PDB file of C-alpha atoms in Angstrom:
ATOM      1  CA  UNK A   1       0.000   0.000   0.000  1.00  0.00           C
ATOM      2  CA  UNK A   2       3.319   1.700   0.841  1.00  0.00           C
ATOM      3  CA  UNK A   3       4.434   1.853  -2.597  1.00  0.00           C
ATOM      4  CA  UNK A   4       0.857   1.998  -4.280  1.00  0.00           C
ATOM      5  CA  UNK A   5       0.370   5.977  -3.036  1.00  0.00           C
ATOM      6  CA  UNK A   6       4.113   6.997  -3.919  1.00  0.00           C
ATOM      7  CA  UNK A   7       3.626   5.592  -7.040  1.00  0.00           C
ATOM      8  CA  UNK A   8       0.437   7.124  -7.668  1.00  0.00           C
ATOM      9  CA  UNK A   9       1.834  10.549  -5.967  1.00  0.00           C
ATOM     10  CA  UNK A  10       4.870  10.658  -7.962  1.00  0.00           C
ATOM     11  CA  UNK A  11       2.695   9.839 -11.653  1.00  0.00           C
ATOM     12  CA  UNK A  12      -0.040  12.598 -10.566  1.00  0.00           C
ATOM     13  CA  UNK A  13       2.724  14.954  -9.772  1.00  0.00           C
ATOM     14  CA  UNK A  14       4.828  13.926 -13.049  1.00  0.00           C
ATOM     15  CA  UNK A  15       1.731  14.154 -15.106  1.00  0.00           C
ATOM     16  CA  UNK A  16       0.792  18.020 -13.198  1.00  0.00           C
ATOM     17  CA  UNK A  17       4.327  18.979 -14.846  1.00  0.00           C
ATOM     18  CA  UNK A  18       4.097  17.113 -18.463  1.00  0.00           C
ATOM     19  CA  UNK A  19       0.590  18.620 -18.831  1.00  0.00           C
ATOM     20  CA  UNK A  20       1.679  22.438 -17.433  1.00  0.00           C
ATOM     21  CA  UNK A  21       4.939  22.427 -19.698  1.00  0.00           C
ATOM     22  CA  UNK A  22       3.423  21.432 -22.602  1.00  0.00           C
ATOM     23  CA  UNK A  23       0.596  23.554 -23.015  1.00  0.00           C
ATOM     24  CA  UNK A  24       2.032  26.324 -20.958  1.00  0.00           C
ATOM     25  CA  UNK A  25       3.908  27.813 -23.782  1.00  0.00           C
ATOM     26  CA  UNK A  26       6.743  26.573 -26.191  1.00  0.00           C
ATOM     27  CA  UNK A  27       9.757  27.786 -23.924  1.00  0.00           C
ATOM     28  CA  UNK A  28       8.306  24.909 -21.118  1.00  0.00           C
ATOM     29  CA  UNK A  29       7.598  22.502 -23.892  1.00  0.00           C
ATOM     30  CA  UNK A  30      11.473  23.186 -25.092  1.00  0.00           C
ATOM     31  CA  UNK A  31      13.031  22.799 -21.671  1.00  0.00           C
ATOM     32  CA  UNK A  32      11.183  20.339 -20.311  1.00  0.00           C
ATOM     33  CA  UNK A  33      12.091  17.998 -23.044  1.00  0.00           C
ATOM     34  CA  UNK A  34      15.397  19.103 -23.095  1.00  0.00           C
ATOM     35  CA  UNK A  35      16.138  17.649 -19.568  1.00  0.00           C
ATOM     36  CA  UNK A  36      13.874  14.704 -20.870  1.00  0.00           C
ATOM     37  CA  UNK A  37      16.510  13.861 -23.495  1.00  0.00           C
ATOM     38  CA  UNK A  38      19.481  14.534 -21.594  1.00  0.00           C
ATOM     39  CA  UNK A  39      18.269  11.638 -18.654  1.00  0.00           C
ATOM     40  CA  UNK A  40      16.958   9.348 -21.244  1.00  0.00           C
ATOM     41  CA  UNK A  41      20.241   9.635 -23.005  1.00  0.00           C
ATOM     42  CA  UNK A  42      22.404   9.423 -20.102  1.00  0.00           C
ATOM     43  CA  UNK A  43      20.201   6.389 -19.069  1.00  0.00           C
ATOM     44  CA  UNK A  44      20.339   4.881 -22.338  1.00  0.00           C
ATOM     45  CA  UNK A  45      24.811   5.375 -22.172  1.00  0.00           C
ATOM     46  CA  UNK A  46      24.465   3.799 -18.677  1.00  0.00           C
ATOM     47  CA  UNK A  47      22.655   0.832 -19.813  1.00  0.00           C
ATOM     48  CA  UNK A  48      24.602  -0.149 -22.976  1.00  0.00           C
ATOM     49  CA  UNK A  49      28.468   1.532 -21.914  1.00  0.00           C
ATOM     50  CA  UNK A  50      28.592   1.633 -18.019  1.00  0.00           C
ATOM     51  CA  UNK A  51      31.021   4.083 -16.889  1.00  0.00           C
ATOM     52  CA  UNK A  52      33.580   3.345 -20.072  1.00  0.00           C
ATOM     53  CA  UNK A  53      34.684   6.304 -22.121  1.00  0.00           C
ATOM     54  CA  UNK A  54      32.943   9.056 -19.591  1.00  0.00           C
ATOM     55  CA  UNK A  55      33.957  12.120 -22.079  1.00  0.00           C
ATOM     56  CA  UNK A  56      32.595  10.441 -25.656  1.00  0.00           C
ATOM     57  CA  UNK A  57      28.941   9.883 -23.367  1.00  0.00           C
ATOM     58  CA  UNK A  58      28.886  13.345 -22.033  1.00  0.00           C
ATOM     59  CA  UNK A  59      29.114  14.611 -25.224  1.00  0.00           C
ATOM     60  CA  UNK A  60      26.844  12.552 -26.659  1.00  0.00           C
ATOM     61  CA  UNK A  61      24.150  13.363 -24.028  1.00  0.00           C
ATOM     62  CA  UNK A  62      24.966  17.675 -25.262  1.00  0.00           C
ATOM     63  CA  UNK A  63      24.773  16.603 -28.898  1.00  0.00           C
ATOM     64  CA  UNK A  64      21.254  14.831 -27.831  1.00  0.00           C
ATOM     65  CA  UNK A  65      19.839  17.835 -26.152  1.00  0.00           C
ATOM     66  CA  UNK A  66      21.602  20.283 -29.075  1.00  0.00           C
ATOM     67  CA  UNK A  67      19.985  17.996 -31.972  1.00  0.00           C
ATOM     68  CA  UNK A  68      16.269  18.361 -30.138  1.00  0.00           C
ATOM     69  CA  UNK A  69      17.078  22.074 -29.690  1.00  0.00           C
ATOM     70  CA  UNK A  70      18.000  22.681 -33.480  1.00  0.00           C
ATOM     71  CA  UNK A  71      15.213  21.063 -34.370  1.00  0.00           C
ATOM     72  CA  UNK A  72      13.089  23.287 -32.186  1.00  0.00           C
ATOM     73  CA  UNK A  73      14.416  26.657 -33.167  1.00  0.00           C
ATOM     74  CA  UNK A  74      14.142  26.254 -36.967  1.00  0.00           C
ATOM     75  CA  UNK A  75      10.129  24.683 -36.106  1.00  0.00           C
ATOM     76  CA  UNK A  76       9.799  27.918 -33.686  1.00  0.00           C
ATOM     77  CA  UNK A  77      11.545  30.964 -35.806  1.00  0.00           C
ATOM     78  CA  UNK A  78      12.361  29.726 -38.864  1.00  0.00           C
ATOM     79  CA  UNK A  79      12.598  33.323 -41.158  1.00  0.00           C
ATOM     80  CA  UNK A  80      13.565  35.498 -37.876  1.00  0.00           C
ATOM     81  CA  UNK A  81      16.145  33.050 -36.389  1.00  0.00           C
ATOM     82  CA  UNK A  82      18.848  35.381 -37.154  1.00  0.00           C
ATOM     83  CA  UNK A  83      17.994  38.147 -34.560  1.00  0.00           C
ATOM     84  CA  UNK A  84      17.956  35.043 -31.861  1.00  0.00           C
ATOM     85  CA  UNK A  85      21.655  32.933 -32.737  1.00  0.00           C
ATOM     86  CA  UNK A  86      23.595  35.410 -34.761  1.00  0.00           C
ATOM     87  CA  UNK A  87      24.605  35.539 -38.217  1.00  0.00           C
ATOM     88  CA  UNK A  88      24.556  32.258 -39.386  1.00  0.00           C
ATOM     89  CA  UNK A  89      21.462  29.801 -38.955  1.00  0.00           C
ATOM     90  CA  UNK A  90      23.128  27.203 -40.718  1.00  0.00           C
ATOM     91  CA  UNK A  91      25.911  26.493 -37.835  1.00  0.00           C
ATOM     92  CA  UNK A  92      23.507  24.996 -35.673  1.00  0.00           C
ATOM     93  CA  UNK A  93      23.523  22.628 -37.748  1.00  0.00           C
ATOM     94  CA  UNK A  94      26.973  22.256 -38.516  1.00  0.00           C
ATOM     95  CA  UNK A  95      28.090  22.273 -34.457  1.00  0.00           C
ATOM     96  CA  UNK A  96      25.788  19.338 -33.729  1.00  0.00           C
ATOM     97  CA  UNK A  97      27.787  17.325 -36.800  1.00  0.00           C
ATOM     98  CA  UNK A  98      31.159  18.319 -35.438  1.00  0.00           C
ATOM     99  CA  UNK A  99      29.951  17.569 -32.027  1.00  0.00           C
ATOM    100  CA  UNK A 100      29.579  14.384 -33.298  1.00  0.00           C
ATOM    101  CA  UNK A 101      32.570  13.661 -35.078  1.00  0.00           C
ATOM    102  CA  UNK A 102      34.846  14.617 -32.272  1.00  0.00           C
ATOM    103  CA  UNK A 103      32.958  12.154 -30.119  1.00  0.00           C
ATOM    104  CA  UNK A 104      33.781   9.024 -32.360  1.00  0.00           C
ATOM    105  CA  UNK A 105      36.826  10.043 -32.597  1.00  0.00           C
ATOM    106  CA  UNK A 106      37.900   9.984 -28.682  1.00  0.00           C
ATOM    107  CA  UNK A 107      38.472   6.382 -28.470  1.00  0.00           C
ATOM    108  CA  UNK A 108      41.542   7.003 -30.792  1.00  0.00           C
ATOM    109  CA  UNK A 109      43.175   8.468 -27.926  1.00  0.00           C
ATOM    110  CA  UNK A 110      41.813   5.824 -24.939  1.00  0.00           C
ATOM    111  CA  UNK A 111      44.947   3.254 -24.683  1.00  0.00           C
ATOM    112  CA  UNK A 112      42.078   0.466 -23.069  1.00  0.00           C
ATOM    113  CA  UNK A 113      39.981  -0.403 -25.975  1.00  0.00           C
ATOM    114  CA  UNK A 114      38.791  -3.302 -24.498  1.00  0.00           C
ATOM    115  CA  UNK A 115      35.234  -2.133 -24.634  1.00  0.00           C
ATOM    116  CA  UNK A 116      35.452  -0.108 -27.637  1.00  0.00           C
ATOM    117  CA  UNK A 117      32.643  -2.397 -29.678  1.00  0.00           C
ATOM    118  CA  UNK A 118      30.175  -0.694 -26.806  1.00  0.00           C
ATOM    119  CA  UNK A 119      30.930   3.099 -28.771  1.00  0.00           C
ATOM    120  CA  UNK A 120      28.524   1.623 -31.361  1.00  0.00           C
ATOM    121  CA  UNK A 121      25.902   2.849 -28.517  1.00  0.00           C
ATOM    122  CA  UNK A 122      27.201   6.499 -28.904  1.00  0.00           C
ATOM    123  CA  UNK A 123      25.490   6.824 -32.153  1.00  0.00           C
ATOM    124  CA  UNK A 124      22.332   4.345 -31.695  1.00  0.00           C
ATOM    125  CA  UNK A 125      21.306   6.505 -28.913  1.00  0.00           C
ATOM    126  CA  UNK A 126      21.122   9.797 -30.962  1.00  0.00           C
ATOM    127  CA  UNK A 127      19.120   7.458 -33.531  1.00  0.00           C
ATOM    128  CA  UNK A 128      17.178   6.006 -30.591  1.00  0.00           C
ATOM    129  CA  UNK A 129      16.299   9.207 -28.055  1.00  0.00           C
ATOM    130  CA  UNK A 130      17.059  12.599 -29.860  1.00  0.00           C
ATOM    131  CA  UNK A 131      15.565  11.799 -33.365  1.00  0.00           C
ATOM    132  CA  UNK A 132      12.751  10.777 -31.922  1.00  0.00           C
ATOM    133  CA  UNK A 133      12.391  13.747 -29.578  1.00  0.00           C
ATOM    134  CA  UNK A 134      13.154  16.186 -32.302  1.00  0.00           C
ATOM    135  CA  UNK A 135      10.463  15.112 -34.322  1.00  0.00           C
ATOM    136  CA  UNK A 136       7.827  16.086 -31.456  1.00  0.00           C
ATOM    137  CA  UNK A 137       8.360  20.043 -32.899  1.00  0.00           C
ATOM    138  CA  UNK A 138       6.652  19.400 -35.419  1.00  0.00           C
ATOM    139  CA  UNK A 139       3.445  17.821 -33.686  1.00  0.00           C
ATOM    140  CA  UNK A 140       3.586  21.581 -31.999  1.00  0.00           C
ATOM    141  CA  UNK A 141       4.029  24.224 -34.554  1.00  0.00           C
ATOM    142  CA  UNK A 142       2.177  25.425 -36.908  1.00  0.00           C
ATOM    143  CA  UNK A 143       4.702  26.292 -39.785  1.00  0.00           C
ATOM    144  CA  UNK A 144       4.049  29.435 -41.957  1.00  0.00           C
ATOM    145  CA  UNK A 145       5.288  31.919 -43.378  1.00  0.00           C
ATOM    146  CA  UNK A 146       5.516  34.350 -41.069  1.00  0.00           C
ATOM    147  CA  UNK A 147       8.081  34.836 -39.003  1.00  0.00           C
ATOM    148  CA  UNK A 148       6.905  32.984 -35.645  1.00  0.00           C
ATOM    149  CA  UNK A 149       5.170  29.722 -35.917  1.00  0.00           C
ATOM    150  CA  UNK A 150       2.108  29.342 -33.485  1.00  0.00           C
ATOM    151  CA  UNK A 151       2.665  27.504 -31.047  1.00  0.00           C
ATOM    152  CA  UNK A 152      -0.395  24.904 -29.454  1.00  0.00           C
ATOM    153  CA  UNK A 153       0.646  21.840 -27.128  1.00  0.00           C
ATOM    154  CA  UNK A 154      -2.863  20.268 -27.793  1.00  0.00           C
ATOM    155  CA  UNK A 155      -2.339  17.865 -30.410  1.00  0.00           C
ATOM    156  CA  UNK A 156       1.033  16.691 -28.761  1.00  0.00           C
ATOM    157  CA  UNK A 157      -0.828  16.240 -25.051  1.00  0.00           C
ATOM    158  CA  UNK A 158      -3.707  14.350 -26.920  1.00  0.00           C
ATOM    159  CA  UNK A 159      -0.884  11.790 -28.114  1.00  0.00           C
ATOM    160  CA  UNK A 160       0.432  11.642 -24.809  1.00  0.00           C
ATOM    161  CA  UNK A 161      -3.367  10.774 -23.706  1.00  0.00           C
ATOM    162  CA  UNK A 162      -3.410   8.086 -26.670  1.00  0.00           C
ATOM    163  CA  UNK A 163      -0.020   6.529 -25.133  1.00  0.00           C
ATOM    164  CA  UNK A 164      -1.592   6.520 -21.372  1.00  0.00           C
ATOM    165  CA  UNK A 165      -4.826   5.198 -23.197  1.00  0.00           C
ATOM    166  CA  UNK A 166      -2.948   2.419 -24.932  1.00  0.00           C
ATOM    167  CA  UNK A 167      -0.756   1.724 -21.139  1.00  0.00           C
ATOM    168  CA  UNK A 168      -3.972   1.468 -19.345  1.00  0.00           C
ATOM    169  CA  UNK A 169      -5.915  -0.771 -21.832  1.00  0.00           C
ATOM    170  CA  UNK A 170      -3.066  -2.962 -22.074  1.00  0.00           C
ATOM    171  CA  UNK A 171      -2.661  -3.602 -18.613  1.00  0.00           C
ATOM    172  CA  UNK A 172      -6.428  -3.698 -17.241  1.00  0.00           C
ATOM    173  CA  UNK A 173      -7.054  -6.576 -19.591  1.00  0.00           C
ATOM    174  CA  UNK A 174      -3.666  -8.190 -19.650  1.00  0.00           C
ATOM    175  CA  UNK A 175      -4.182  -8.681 -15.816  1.00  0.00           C
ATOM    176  CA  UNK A 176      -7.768  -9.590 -15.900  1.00  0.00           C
ATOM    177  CA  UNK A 177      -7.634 -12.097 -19.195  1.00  0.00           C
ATOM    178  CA  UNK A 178      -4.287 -11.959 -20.503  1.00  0.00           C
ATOM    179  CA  UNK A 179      -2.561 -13.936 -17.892  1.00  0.00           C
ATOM    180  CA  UNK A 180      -4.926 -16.780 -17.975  1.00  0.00           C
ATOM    181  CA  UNK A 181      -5.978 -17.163 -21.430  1.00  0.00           C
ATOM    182  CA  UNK A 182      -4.221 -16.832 -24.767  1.00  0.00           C
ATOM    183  CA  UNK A 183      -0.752 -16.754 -25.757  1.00  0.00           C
ATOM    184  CA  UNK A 184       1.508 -14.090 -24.650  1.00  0.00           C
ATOM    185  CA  UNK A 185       2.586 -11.170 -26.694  1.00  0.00           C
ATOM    186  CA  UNK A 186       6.815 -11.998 -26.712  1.00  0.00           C
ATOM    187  CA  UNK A 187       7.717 -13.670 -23.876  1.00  0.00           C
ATOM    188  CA  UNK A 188      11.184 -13.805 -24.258  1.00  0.00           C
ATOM    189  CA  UNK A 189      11.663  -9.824 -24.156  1.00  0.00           C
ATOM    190  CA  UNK A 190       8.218  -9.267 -21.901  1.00  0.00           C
ATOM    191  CA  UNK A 191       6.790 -12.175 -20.449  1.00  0.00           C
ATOM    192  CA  UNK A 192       3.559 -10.575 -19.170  1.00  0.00           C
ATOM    193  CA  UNK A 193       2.637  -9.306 -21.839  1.00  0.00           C
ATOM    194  CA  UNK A 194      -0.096 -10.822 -23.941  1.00  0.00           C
ATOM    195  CA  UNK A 195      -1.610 -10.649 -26.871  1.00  0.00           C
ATOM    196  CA  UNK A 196      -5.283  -9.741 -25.212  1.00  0.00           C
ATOM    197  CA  UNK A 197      -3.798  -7.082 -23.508  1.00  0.00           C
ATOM    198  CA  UNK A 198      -2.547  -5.880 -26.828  1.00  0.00           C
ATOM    199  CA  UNK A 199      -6.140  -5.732 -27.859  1.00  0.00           C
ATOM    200  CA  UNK A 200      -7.479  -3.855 -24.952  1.00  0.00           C
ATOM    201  CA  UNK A 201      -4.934  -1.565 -25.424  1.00  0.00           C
ATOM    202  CA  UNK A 202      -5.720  -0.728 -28.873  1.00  0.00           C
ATOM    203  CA  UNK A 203      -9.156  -0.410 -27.975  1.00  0.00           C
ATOM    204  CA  UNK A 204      -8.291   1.886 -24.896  1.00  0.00           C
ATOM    205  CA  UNK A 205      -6.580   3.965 -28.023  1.00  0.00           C
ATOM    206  CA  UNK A 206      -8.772   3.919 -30.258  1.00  0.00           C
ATOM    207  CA  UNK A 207     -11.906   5.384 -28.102  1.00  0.00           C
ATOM    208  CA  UNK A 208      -8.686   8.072 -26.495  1.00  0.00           C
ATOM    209  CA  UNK A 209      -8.403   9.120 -30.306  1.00  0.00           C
ATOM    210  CA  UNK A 210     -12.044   9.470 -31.212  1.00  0.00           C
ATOM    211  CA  UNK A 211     -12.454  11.908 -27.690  1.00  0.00           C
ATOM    212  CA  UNK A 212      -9.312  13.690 -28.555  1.00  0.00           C
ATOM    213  CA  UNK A 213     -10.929  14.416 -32.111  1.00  0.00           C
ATOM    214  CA  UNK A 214     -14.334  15.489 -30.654  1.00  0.00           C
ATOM    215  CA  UNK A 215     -13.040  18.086 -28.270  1.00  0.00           C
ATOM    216  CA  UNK A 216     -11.215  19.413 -31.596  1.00  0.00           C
ATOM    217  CA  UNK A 217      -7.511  19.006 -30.570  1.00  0.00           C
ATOM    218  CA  UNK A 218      -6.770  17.338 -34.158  1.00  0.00           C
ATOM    219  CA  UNK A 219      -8.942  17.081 -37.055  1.00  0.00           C
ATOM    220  CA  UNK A 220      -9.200  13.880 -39.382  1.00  0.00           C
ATOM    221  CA  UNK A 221     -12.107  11.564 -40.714  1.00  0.00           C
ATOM    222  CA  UNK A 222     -13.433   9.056 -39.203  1.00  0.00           C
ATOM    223  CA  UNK A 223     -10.616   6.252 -41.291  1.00  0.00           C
ATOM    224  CA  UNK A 224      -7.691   8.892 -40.611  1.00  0.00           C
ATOM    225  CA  UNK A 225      -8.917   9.131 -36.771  1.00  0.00           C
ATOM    226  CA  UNK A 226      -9.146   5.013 -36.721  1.00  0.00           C
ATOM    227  CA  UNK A 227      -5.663   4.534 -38.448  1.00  0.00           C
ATOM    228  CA  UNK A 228      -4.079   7.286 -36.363  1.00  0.00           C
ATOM    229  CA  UNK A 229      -5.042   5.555 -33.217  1.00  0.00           C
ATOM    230  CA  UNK A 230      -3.872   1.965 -34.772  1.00  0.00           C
ATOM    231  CA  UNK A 231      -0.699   3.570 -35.275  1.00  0.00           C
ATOM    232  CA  UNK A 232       0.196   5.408 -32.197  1.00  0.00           C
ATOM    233  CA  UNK A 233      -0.836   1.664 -30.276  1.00  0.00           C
ATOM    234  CA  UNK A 234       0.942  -0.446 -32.506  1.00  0.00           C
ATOM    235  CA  UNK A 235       4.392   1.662 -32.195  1.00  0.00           C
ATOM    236  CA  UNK A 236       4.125   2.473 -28.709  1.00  0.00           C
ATOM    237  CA  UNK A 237       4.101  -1.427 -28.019  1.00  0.00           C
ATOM    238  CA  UNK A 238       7.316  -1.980 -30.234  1.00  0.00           C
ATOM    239  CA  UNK A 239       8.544   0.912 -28.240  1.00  0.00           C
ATOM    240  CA  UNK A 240       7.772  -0.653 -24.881  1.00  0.00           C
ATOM    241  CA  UNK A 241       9.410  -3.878 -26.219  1.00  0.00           C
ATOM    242  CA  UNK A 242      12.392  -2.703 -27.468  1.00  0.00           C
ATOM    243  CA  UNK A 243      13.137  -0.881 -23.974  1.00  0.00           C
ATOM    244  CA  UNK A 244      12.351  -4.202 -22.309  1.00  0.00           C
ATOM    245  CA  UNK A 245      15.039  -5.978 -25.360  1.00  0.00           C
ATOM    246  CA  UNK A 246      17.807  -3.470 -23.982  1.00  0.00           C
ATOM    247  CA  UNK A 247      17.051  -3.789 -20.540  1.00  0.00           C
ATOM    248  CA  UNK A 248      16.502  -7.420 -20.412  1.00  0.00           C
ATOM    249  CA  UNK A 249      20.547  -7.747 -22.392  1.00  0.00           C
ATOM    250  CA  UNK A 250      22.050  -5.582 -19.271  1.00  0.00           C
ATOM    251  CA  UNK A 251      19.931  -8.043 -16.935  1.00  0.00           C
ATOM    252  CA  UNK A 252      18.313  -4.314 -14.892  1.00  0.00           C
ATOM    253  CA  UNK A 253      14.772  -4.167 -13.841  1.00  0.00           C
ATOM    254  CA  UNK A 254      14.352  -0.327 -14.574  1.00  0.00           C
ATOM    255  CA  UNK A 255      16.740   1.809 -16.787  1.00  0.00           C
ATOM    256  CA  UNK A 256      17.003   4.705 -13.578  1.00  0.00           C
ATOM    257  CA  UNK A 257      15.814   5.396 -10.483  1.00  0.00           C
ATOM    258  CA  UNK A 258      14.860   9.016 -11.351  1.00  0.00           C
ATOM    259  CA  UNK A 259      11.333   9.035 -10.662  1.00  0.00           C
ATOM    260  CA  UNK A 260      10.334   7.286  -7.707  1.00  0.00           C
ATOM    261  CA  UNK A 261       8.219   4.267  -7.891  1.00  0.00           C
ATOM    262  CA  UNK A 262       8.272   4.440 -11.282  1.00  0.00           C
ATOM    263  CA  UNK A 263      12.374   3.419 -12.694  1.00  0.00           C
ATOM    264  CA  UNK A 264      13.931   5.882 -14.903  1.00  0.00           C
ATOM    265  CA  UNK A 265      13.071   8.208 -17.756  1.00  0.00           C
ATOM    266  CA  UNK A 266      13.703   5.777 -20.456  1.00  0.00           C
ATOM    267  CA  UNK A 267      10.740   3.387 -18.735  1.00  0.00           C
ATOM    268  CA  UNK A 268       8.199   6.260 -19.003  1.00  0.00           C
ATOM    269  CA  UNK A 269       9.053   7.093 -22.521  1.00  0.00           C
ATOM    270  CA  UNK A 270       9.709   4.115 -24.246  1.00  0.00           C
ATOM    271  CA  UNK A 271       6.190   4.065 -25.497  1.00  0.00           C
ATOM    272  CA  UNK A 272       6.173   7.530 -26.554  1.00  0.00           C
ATOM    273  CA  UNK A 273       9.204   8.218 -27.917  1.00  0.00           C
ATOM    274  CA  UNK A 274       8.559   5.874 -30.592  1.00  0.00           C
ATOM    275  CA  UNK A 275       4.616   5.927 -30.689  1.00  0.00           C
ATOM    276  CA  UNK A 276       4.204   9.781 -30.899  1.00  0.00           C
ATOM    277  CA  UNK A 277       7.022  10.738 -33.530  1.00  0.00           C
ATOM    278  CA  UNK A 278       5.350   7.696 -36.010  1.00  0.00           C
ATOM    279  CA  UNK A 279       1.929   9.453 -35.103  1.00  0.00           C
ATOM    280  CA  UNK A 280       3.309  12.422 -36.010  1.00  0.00           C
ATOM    281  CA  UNK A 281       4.655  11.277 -39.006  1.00  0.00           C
ATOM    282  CA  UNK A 282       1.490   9.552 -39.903  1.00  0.00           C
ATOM    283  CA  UNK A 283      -0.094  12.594 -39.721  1.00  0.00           C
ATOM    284  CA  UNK A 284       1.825  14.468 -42.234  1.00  0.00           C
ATOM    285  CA  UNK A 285       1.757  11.771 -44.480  1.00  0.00           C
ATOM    286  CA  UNK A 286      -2.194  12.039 -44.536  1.00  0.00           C
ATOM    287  CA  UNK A 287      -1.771  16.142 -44.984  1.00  0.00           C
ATOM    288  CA  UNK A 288      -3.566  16.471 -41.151  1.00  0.00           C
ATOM    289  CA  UNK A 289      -0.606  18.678 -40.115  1.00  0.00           C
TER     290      UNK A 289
END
């Protein structure tokens, strides 16, 4: 019971914060996902490197939080981005590649190379945690042609509803069906989960989309609405396995310890970090955004 309320303390106070930066205004949205990348990074380094080559992870975890905050300036200012980063916009491009370089080539100068196939991580986690991130500006401007996009955190909190949706649905009938009947979903990544809860989750989605759509945070037909939804579900569960993959391989429970009750950053956005950026993607695809 103990653990129950600071579990459900810490999610209502983590949720409080998620909701308040992200429709608060786009300077929230930026940092608070700025300090989201940078733990899920470092989390990610931890998992797959340990504590070998220190200086080639710290620079990977500023060239994670530099690639989301690229992104975000060109989505936020993109024709008066001059008057805010001097003279040049196209070196914020260019530091983030040479950023990059110089952190592959490090090892060249470590005389213990012993773990040197585990750099391979340096670059998977950019691939992994800030791509994905990055890719959330553009659920939350509105590009134009003038020179400030709008800003609305609507669209992006109504995918973050989908994802909970999609959690909630999946567990509620994974625990009351799933673990009795049916086959499971892949056991040897995720052994509790099963394919029924797969289905309630997608349900859970599908009705979170449909609500999100009537309260006119995203508009879509009724197909684009339904495949939307499908998608969001369908990658958030890869997402949620492929954590479980890399934390399963380093034999941890939880990928941190920095929210209480709850593991690490990486375990409550493994889901999203995948699901929304496809959504998002879907959505452009289908001309919605």
């Amino acid at each position: 019971m103990k653990n129950l309320l600071k579990r459900t303390a810490t999610a209502l106070v983590f949720a409080a914060l998620m909701i308040g930066c992200i429709l608060w205004c786009k300077w929230s949205f930026a940092i608070l996902f700025s300090v989201i990348v940078a733990i899920a990074t470092f989390e990610f380094l931890r998992l797959t490197m340990g504590k070998s080559y220190l200086a080639c992870q710290v620079l990977t975890i500023i060239n994670a939080v530099l690639i989301f905050l690229v992104v975000f300036l060109f989505r936020a200012n993109p024709n008066n981005l001059l008057q805010h980063v001097g003279e040049s916009a196209d070196s914020l491009v260019i530091v983030p590649l040479i950023l990059g370089l110089v952190t592959i080539s490090l090892p060249l100068f470590h005389k213990d190379r012993k773990d040197f196939k585990n750099t391979a991580a340096l670059l998977y986690s950019l691939l992994y945690i800030a791509l994905p991130f990055s890719i959330l500006n553009f659920g939350v401007f509105d590009f134009n042609i003038f020179n400030e996009s709008p800003y609305s955190g609507t669209l992006l909190l109504g995918m973050f509803i989908m994802v909970w949706a999609s959690d909630v649905g999946a567990y509620t009938f994974g625990m009351l069906l799933g673990q009795k009947y049916g086959p499971k979903l892949c056991p040897d990544v995720s052994p509790h989960k099963s394919w029924i809860g797969f289905w309630g989750g997608l349900v859970f989605t599908v009705a979170a989309a449909f609500i999100i759509r009537r309260i006119g945070w995203f508009e879509a037909n009724v197909l684009h609405t339904a495949i939307f939804a499908v998608v969001v579900h369908v990658t958030g569960v890869l997402g949620d396995l492929i954590e479980s993959m890399w934390k399963r391989n380093a034999g941890v429970k939880d990928s941190g310890n920095c929210i209480p009750g709850h593991g690490g950053m990486m375990d409550r956005f493994d889901s999203a970090m995948i699901a929304i950026p496809s959504g998002i993607i879907y959505l452009f695809l289908a001309n919605i955004l």
